[in-house]
mmCIF file of C-alpha atoms in Angstrom:
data_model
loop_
_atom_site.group_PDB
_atom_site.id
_atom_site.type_symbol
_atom_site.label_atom_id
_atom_site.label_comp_id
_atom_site.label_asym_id
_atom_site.label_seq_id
_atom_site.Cartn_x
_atom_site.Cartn_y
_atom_site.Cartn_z
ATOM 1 C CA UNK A 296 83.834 87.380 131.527
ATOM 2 C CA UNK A 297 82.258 89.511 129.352
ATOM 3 C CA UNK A 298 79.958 92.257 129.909
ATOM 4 C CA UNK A 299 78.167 94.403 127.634
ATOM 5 C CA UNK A 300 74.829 96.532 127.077
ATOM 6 C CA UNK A 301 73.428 94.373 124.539
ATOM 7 C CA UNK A 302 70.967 92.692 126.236
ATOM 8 C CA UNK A 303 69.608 95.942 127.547
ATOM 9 C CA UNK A 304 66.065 96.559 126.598
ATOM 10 C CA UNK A 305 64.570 99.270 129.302
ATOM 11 C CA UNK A 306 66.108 101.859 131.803
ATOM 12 C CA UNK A 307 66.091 99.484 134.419
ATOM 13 C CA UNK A 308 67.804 96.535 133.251
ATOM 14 C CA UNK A 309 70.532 98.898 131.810
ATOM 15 C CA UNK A 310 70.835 100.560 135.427
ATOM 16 C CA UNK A 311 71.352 97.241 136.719
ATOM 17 C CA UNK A 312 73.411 95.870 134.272
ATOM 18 C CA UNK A 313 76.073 98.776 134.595
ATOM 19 C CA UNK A 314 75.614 98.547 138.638
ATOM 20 C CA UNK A 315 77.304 94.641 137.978
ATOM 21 C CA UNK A 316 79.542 96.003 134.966
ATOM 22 C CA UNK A 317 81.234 98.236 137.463
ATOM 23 C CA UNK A 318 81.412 95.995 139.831
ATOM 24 C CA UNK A 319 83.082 93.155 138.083
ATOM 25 C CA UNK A 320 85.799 95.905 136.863
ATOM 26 C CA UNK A 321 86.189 97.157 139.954
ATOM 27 C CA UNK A 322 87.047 93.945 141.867
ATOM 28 C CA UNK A 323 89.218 92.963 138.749
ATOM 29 C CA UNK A 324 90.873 96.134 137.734
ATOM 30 C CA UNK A 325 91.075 98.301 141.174
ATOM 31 C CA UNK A 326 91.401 102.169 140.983
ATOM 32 C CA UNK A 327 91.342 101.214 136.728
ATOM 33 C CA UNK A 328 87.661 100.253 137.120
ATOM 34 C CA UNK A 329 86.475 103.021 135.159
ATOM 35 C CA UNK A 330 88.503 103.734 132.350
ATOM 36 C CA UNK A 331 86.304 101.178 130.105
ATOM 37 C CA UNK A 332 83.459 99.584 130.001
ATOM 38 C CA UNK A 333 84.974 96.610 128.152
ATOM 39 C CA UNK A 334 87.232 93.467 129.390
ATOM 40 C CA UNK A 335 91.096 93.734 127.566
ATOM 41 C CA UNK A 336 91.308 92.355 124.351
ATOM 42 C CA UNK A 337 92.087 88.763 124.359
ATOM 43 C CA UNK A 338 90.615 87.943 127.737
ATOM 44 C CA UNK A 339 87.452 86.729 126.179
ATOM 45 C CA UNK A 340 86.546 84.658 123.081
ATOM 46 C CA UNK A 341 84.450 85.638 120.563
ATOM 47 C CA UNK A 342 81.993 81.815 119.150
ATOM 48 C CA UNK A 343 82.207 81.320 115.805
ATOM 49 C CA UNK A 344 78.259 82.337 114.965
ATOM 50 C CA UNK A 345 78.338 81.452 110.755
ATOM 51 C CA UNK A 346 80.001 81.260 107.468
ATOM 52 C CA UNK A 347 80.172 84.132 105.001
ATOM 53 C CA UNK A 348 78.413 82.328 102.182
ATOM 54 C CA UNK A 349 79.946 82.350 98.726
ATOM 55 C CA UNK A 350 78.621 84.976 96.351
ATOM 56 C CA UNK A 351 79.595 86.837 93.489
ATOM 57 C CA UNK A 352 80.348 90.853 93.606
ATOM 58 C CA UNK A 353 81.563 93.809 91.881
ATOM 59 C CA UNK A 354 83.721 96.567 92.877
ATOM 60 C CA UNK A 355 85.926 98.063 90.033
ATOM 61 C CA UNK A 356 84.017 97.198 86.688
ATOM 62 C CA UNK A 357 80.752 95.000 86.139
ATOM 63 C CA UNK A 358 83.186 93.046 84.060
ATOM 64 C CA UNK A 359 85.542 92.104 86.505
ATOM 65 C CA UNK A 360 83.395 89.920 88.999
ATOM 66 C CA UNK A 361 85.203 88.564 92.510
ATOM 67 C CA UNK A 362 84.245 85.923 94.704
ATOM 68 C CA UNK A 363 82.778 87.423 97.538
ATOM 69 C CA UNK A 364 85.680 85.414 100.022
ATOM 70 C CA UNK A 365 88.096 87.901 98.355
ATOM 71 C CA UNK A 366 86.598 90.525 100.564
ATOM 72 C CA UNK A 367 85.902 88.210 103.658
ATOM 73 C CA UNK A 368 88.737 86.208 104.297
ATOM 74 C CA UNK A 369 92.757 86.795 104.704
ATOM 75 C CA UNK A 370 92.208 89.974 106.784
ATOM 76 C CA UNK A 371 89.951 90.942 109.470
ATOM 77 C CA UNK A 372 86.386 92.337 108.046
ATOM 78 C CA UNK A 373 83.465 94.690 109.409
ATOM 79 C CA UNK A 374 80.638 94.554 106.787
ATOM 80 C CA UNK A 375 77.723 96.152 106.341
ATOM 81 C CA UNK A 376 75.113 96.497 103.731
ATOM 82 C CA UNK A 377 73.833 99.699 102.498
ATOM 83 C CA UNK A 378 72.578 101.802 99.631
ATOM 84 C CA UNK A 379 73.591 105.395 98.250
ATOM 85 C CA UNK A 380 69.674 107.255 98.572
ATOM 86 C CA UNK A 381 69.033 105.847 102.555
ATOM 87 C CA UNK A 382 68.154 108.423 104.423
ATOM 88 C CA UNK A 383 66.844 106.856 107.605
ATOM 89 C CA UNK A 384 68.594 108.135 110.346
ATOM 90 C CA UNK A 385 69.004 104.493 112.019
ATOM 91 C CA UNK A 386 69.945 102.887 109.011
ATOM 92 C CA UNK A 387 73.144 103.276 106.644
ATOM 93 C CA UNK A 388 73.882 106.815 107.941
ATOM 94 C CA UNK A 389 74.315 105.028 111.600
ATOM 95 C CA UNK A 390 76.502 102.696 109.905
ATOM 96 C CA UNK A 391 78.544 105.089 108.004
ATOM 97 C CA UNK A 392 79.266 107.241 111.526
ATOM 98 C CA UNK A 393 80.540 103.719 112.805
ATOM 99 C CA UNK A 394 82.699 102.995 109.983
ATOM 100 C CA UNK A 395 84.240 106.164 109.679
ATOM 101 C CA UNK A 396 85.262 106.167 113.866
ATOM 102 C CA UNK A 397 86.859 102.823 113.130
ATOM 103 C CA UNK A 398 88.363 104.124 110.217
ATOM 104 C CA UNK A 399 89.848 106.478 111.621
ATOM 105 C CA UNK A 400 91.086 104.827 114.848
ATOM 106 C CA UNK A 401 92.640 102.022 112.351
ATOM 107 C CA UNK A 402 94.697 104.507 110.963
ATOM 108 C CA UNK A 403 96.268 105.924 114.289
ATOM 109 C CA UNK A 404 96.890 101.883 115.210
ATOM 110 C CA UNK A 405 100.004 100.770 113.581
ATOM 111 C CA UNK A 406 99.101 97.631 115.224
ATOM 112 C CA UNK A 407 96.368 97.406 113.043
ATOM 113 C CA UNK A 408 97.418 98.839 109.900
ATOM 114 C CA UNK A 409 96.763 95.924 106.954
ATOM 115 C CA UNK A 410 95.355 93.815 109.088
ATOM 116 C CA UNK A 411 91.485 95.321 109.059
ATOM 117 C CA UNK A 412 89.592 95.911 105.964
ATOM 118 C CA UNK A 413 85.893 97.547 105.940
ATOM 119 C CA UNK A 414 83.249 96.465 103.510
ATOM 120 C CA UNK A 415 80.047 98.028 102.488
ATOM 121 C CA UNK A 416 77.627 96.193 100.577
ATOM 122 C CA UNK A 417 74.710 97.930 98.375
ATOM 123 C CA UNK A 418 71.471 96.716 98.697
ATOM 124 C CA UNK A 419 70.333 98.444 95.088
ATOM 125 C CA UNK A 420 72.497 96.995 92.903
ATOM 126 C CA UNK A 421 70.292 98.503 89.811
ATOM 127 C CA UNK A 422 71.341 102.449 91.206
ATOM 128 C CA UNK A 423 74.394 101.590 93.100
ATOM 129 C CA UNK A 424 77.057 100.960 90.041
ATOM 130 C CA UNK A 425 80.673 100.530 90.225
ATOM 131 C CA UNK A 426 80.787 104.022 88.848
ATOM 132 C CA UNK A 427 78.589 105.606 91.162
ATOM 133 C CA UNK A 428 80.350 103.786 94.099
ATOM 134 C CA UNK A 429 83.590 104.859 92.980
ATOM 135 C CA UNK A 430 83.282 108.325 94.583
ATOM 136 C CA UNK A 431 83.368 106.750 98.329
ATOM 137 C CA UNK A 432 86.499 105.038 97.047
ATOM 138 C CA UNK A 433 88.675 107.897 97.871
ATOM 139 C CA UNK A 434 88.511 106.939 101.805
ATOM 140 C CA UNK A 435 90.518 103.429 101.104
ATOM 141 C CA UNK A 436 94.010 102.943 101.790
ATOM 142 C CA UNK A 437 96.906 100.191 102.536
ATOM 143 C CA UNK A 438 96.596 101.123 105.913
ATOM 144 C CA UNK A 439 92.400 100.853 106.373
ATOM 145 C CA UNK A 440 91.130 99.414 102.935
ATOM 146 C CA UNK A 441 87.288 100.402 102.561
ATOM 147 C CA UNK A 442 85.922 98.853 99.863
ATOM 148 C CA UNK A 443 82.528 99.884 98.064
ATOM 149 C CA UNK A 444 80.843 96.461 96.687
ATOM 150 C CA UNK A 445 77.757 95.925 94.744
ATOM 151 C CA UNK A 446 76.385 92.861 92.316
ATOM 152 C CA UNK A 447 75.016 92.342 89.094
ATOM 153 C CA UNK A 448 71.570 91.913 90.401
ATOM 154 C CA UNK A 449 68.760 91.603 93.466
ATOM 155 C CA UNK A 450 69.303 88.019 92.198
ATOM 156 C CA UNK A 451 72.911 87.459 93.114
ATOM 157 C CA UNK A 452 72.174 89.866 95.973
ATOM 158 C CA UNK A 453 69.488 87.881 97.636
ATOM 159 C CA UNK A 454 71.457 84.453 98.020
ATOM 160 C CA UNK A 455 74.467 86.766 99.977
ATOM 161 C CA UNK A 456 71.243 88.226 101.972
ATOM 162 C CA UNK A 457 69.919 84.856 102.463
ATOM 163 C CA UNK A 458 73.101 83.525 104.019
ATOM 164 C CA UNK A 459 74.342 86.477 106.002
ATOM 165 C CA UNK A 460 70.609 86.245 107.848
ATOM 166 C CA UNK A 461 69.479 89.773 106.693
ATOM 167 C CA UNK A 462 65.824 90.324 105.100
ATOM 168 C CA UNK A 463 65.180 93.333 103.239
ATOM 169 C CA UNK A 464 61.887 94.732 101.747
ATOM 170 C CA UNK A 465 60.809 97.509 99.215
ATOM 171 C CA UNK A 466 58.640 100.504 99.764
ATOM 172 C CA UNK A 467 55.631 101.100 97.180
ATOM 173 C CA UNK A 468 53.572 103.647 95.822
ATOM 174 C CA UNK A 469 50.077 103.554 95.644
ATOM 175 C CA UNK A 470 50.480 102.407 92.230
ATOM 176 C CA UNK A 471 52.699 99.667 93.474
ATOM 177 C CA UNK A 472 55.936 101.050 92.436
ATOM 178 C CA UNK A 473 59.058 101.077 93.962
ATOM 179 C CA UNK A 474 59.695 104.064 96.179
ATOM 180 C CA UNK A 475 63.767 103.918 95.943
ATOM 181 C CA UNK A 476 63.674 103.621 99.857
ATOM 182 C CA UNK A 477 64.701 99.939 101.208
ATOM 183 C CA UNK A 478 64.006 98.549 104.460
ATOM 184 C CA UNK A 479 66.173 96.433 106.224
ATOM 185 C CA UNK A 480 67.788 96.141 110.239
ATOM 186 C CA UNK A 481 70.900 97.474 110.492
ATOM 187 C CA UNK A 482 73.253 95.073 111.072
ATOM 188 C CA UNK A 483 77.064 94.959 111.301
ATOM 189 C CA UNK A 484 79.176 91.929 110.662
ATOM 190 C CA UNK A 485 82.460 91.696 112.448
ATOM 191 C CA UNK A 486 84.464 88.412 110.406
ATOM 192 C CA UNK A 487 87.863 87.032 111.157
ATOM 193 C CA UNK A 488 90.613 86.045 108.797
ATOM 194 C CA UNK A 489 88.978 82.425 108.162
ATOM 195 C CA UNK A 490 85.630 83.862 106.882
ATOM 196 C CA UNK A 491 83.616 83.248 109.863
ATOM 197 C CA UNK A 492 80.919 85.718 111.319
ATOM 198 C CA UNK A 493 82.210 85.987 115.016
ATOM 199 C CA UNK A 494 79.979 88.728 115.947
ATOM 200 C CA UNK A 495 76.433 91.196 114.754
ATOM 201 C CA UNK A 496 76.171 94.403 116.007
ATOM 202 C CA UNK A 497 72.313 95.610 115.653
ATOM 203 C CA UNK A 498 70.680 98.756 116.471
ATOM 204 C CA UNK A 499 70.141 97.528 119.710
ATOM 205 C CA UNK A 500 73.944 97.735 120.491
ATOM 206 C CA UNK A 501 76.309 99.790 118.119
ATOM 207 C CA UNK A 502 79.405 101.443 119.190
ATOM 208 C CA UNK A 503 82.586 102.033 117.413
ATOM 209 C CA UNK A 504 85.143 101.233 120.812
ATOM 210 C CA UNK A 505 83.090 98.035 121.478
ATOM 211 C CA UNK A 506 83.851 97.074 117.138
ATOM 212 C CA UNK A 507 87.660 97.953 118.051
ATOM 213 C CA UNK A 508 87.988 95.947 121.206
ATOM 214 C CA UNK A 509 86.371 92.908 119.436
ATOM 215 C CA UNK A 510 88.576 93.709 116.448
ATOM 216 C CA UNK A 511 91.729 93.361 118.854
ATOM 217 C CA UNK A 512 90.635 90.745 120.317
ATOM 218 C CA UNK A 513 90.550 88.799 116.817
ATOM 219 C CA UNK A 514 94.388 90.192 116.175
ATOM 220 C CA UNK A 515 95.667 88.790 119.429
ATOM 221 C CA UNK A 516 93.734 85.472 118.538
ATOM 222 C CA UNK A 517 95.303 85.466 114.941
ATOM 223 C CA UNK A 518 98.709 86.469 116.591
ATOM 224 C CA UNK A 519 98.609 83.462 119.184
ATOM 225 C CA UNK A 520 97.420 80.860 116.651
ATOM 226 C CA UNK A 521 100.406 81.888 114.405
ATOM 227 C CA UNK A 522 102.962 81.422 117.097
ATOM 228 C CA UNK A 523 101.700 77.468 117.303
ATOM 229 C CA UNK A 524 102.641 77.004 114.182
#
């Protein structure tokens, strides 16, 4: 059983929902009841929701394009799209925060060392350039690879956007120009090894322990599928 805040949508139905959070754990876990919020790793299954669609990015060089599965499967993947210039507050700065606390609790995991890579995705593939995104490249390692992608074009972006479910739109000027600021939901993409989407976190539910605890979940899966073989 798995319970979570995510279908919480006003003060009451979150009171209530914690009220039968609490008391779930505290039938099932005893005096333990409120150390977490969230069921152990590997006691609940996470549906398959969609495929990563095939796509074409850039990271190092606009020369050197990759298939977008390079970055989705053979590892365990949190995505996200964003753009250098956002600024909104609930946007790719919210993101960034939840990346960085995963990040960081990666690296103190030896358990999950290689086995978790983050991805960020631009949405403004005309200012975001492999050059410009090579100054957030500093944060990757073997241990927590973060990788900075963008593509050639909005062309090659949209049919990624398309398939991942996520519509963006441009703000204009009064002379029907551009602004530079993009607007799009904040969503975050949690894929297993196989390229599958097996969970969206939105801005109505984003926390970095509830990422982690899905994220183990997926390792324990990965670990007991291995062992059939």
């Amino acid at each position: 059983m798995r319970l979570t805040f995510r279908q919480c949508r006003n003060l009451a139905s979150c009171v209530v929902l914690f009220m039968l959070t609490m008391s779930f754990y505290s039938a099932s876990m005893g005096n333990d009841a409120t150390s977490s919020l969230f069921p152990l790793p590997g006691t609940y299954k996470l549906e398959r929701i969609k495929e990563v669609p095939p796509g074409w990015v850039i990271e190092d060089s606009v020369w050197k394009p990759h298939r977008l599965a390079s970055y989705t499967t053979g590892s365990i993947t949190l995505l996200s799209f964003f753009y250098g210039t956002c600024r909104d507050p609930m946007g790719c700065p919210a993101a960034w925060s939840i990346f960085e606390s995963v990040h960081q609790e990666i690296e103190k995991d030896p358990m999950l060392h290689g086995r978790v890579r983050l991805v960020f995705l631009s949405l403004d593939p005309a200012v975001d350039t492999p050059d410009l995104l090579s100054f957030y490249r500093t944060k990757s390692n073997s241990t927590s690879p973060w990788h900075f992608l963008t593509t050639w074009s909005d062309r090659f972006l949209k049919s990624i956007l398309d398939g991942m479910g996520l519509t963006i739109s441009f703000e204009l000027n009064d002379k029907g120009q551009r602004t530079g600021e993009i607007l799009h939901m904040l969503k975050i993409y949690l894929i297993d090894a196989k390229g599958w989407v097996r969970e969206i976190y939105s801005t109505d539910y984003i926390d970095p322990a509830t990422a982690l605890n899905d994220i183990r979940s997926l390792t324990l899966e990965e670990d007991k599928q291995n062992d059939r073989r």
